[in-house]
Amino acid sequence: MDKKNALRAGTLAAGTTLMMLLMSSPALALTRDDGDDPGTGLSVIETLGQFVVAPIVLFAVIAGLVMVLDKSHEKHRVTSRNVATKADVKA
């Protein structure tokens, strides 16, 4: 029964994808709109810098700031050093 449902879902997904591809015509991208003023294209180095290097650097800067400016108490951090086997509850 599971194989039949998987086949049905796969067929539905493939059919939907095919219909979306057929309905979206790439020829519409060739006609310019009024007021369209495209700039020059990006080189490979510019593309890699903008879409690969810049997000990685931005992530590293944000992660570094979070680690440096972390004000949480050492006792509340979950590390292998402060894992206690006995509860700190006093009756």
Coordinates of N, CA and C in Angstrom, one line a residue:
M1 N 0.8 -1.2 0.0 CA 0.0 0.0 0.0 C 0.9 1.3 0.0
D2 N 2.0 1.2 0.7 CA 2.9 2.4 0.8 C 3.5 2.7 -0.5
K3 N 3.8 1.6 -1.3 CA 4.4 1.8 -2.6 C 3.5 2.5 -3.6
K4 N 2.2 2.1 -3.4 CA 1.2 2.7 -4.3 C 1.1 4.2 -4.0
N5 N 1.1 4.6 -2.7 CA 1.0 6.0 -2.4 C 2.2 6.8 -2.8
A6 N 3.4 6.2 -2.7 CA 4.6 6.8 -3.1 C 4.6 7.0 -4.6
L7 N 4.1 6.1 -5.4 CA 4.0 6.2 -6.8 C 3.0 7.3 -7.2
R8 N 1.9 7.3 -6.5 CA 0.9 8.4 -6.8 C 1.5 9.7 -6.5
A9 N 2.2 9.9 -5.4 CA 2.7 11.2 -5.0 C 3.8 11.6 -6.0
G10 N 4.6 10.7 -6.4 CA 5.7 11.0 -7.4 C 5.1 11.4 -8.8
T11 N 4.0 10.7 -9.2 CA 3.4 11.0 -10.4 C 2.7 12.4 -10.3
L12 N 2.1 12.7 -9.2 CA 1.5 14.0 -9.0 C 2.6 15.1 -9.1
A13 N 3.7 14.9 -8.4 CA 4.8 15.9 -8.3 C 5.4 16.1 -9.7
A14 N 5.6 15.0 -10.5 CA 6.2 15.1 -11.8 C 5.2 15.8 -12.7
G15 N 3.9 15.5 -12.6 CA 2.9 16.2 -13.5 C 2.8 17.6 -13.2
T16 N 2.8 18.0 -11.9 CA 2.7 19.4 -11.6 C 4.0 20.2 -12.0
T17 N 5.1 19.6 -11.9 CA 6.4 20.2 -12.4 C 6.4 20.4 -13.9
L18 N 5.9 19.4 -14.6 CA 5.9 19.5 -16.0 C 4.9 20.6 -16.5
M19 N 3.8 20.6 -15.8 CA 2.8 21.7 -16.2 C 3.3 23.1 -15.9
M20 N 4.0 23.2 -14.8 CA 4.6 24.5 -14.5 C 5.7 24.9 -15.5
L21 N 6.5 23.9 -15.9 CA 7.5 24.2 -16.9 C 6.9 24.6 -18.3
L22 N 5.8 23.9 -18.6 CA 5.2 24.2 -19.9 C 4.5 25.6 -19.9
M23 N 4.0 26.0 -18.8 CA 3.2 27.2 -18.7 C 4.1 28.4 -18.6
S24 N 5.3 28.3 -18.0 CA 6.2 29.4 -17.9 C 7.1 29.5 -19.1
S25 N 6.8 30.4 -19.9 CA 7.5 30.5 -21.2 C 8.8 31.4 -21.1
P26 N 10.0 30.8 -21.4 CA 11.2 31.6 -21.3 C 11.3 32.6 -22.4
A27 N 10.5 32.6 -23.4 CA 10.5 33.5 -24.5 C 10.1 34.9 -24.0
L28 N 9.3 35.0 -22.9 CA 8.8 36.2 -22.4 C 10.0 37.0 -21.8
A29 N 11.1 36.4 -21.4 CA 12.2 37.0 -20.8 C 13.0 37.8 -21.9
L30 N 12.8 37.5 -23.2 CA 13.6 38.1 -24.2 C 13.0 39.5 -24.6
T31 N 11.8 39.7 -24.3 CA 11.2 41.0 -24.7 C 11.4 42.0 -23.5
R32 N 11.8 43.2 -23.9 CA 12.1 44.3 -22.9 C 10.8 45.0 -22.5
D33 N 10.7 45.4 -21.3 CA 9.6 46.2 -20.8 C 10.0 47.7 -21.0
D34 N 8.9 48.5 -21.0 CA 9.2 49.9 -21.1 C 9.9 50.4 -19.8
G35 N 11.0 51.2 -20.0 CA 11.7 51.7 -18.9 C 12.8 50.7 -18.4
D36 N 12.9 49.5 -19.1 CA 13.9 48.5 -18.7 C 15.3 49.0 -19.1
D37 N 16.2 49.1 -18.1 CA 17.5 49.5 -18.4 C 18.5 48.6 -17.7
P38 N 18.8 47.5 -18.4 CA 19.7 46.5 -17.8 C 21.2 47.0 -17.8
G39 N 21.9 46.7 -16.7 CA 23.3 47.1 -16.6 C 24.2 46.0 -17.2
T40 N 25.5 46.2 -17.0 CA 26.4 45.2 -17.5 C 26.4 44.0 -16.7
G41 N 26.8 42.9 -17.2 CA 26.8 41.6 -16.5 C 27.9 41.5 -15.5
L42 N 27.8 40.6 -14.6 CA 28.9 40.4 -13.6 C 29.9 39.4 -14.2
S43 N 31.2 39.6 -13.8 CA 32.2 38.6 -14.2 C 32.1 37.4 -13.2
V44 N 32.8 36.3 -13.5 CA 32.8 35.2 -12.6 C 33.3 35.5 -11.2
I45 N 34.3 36.3 -11.1 CA 34.9 36.7 -9.8 C 33.9 37.5 -9.1
E46 N 33.2 38.5 -9.7 CA 32.2 39.3 -9.1 C 31.1 38.5 -8.6
T47 N 30.6 37.5 -9.4 CA 29.5 36.6 -9.0 C 29.9 35.8 -7.8
L48 N 31.0 35.2 -7.8 CA 31.5 34.4 -6.7 C 31.6 35.2 -5.4
G49 N 32.2 36.4 -5.6 CA 32.4 37.3 -4.4 C 31.0 37.7 -3.8
Q50 N 30.1 38.0 -4.7 CA 28.8 38.5 -4.2 C 27.9 37.4 -3.6
F51 N 27.9 36.2 -4.2 CA 27.0 35.2 -3.9 C 27.6 34.0 -3.1
V52 N 28.9 34.0 -2.9 CA 29.5 32.9 -2.1 C 30.4 33.5 -1.0
V53 N 31.3 34.4 -1.3 CA 32.2 34.9 -0.3 C 31.5 35.8 0.6
A54 N 30.8 36.8 0.1 CA 30.1 37.8 1.0 C 29.2 37.1 2.0
P55 N 28.3 36.1 1.6 CA 27.5 35.5 2.7 C 28.3 34.7 3.7
I56 N 29.4 34.1 3.3 CA 30.2 33.4 4.3 C 30.9 34.3 5.2
V57 N 31.4 35.4 4.7 CA 32.0 36.4 5.6 C 31.0 37.0 6.5
L58 N 29.8 37.3 6.0 CA 28.7 37.9 6.9 C 28.3 36.9 8.0
F59 N 28.2 35.6 7.6 CA 27.9 34.6 8.6 C 29.0 34.5 9.7
A60 N 30.3 34.6 9.3 CA 31.4 34.5 10.2 C 31.4 35.7 11.1
V61 N 31.1 36.9 10.6 CA 31.1 38.1 11.4 C 30.0 38.0 12.5
I62 N 28.8 37.6 12.1 CA 27.7 37.5 13.0 C 27.9 36.5 14.0
A63 N 28.4 35.3 13.6 CA 28.7 34.2 14.6 C 29.8 34.7 15.6
G64 N 30.8 35.4 15.1 CA 31.9 35.9 16.0 C 31.4 36.9 17.0
L65 N 30.5 37.8 16.5 CA 29.9 38.8 17.4 C 29.1 38.1 18.5
V66 N 28.3 37.1 18.1 CA 27.5 36.4 19.1 C 28.3 35.7 20.1
M67 N 29.4 35.1 19.7 CA 30.3 34.4 20.6 C 31.0 35.4 21.5
V68 N 31.5 36.5 21.0 CA 32.3 37.4 21.8 C 31.3 38.2 22.8
L69 N 30.2 38.5 22.3 CA 29.3 39.3 23.2 C 28.3 38.5 24.0
D70 N 28.6 37.2 24.1 CA 27.7 36.3 24.9 C 27.8 36.6 26.4
K71 N 26.7 36.9 27.0 CA 26.7 37.3 28.4 C 26.0 36.2 29.3
S72 N 25.8 35.1 28.7 CA 25.1 34.1 29.6 C 26.1 33.5 30.6
H73 N 25.5 33.0 31.7 CA 26.3 32.5 32.8 C 26.9 31.2 32.5
E74 N 28.1 30.9 33.0 CA 28.8 29.7 32.7 C 28.0 28.5 33.2
K75 N 27.3 28.7 34.3 CA 26.5 27.6 34.9 C 25.4 27.1 34.0
H76 N 24.8 28.0 33.2 CA 23.7 27.7 32.3 C 24.1 27.1 31.0
R77 N 25.4 27.2 30.6 CA 25.8 26.7 29.3 C 25.9 25.2 29.4
V78 N 25.5 24.5 28.4 CA 25.5 23.1 28.3 C 26.9 22.6 27.7
T79 N 27.8 22.3 28.5 CA 29.1 21.8 28.0 C 29.4 20.5 28.8
S80 N 30.5 19.8 28.4 CA 30.8 18.6 29.0 C 31.5 18.9 30.4
R81 N 31.9 20.1 30.6 CA 32.6 20.4 31.9 C 31.6 20.6 33.1
N82 N 30.4 21.1 32.8 CA 29.5 21.4 33.9 C 28.3 20.5 33.9
V83 N 28.4 19.3 33.4 CA 27.3 18.4 33.4 C 27.4 17.7 34.8
A84 N 26.4 17.9 35.6 CA 26.3 17.3 36.9 C 25.5 16.0 36.9
T85 N 25.9 15.0 37.7 CA 25.2 13.8 37.8 C 24.2 13.8 38.9
K86 N 24.4 14.8 39.9 CA 23.4 14.9 41.0 C 22.7 16.2 40.9
A87 N 21.5 16.2 41.3 CA 20.7 17.4 41.2 C 21.1 18.5 42.3
D88 N 21.0 19.8 41.9 CA 21.3 20.8 42.9 C 20.2 21.2 43.8
V89 N 19.2 20.4 43.9 CA 18.0 20.7 44.6 C 18.2 20.5 46.1
K90 N 17.8 21.5 46.9 CA 18.0 21.3 48.4 C 16.6 21.2 49.0
A91 N 16.4 20.2 49.8 CA 15.0 20.0 50.4 C 14.8 20.8 51.7

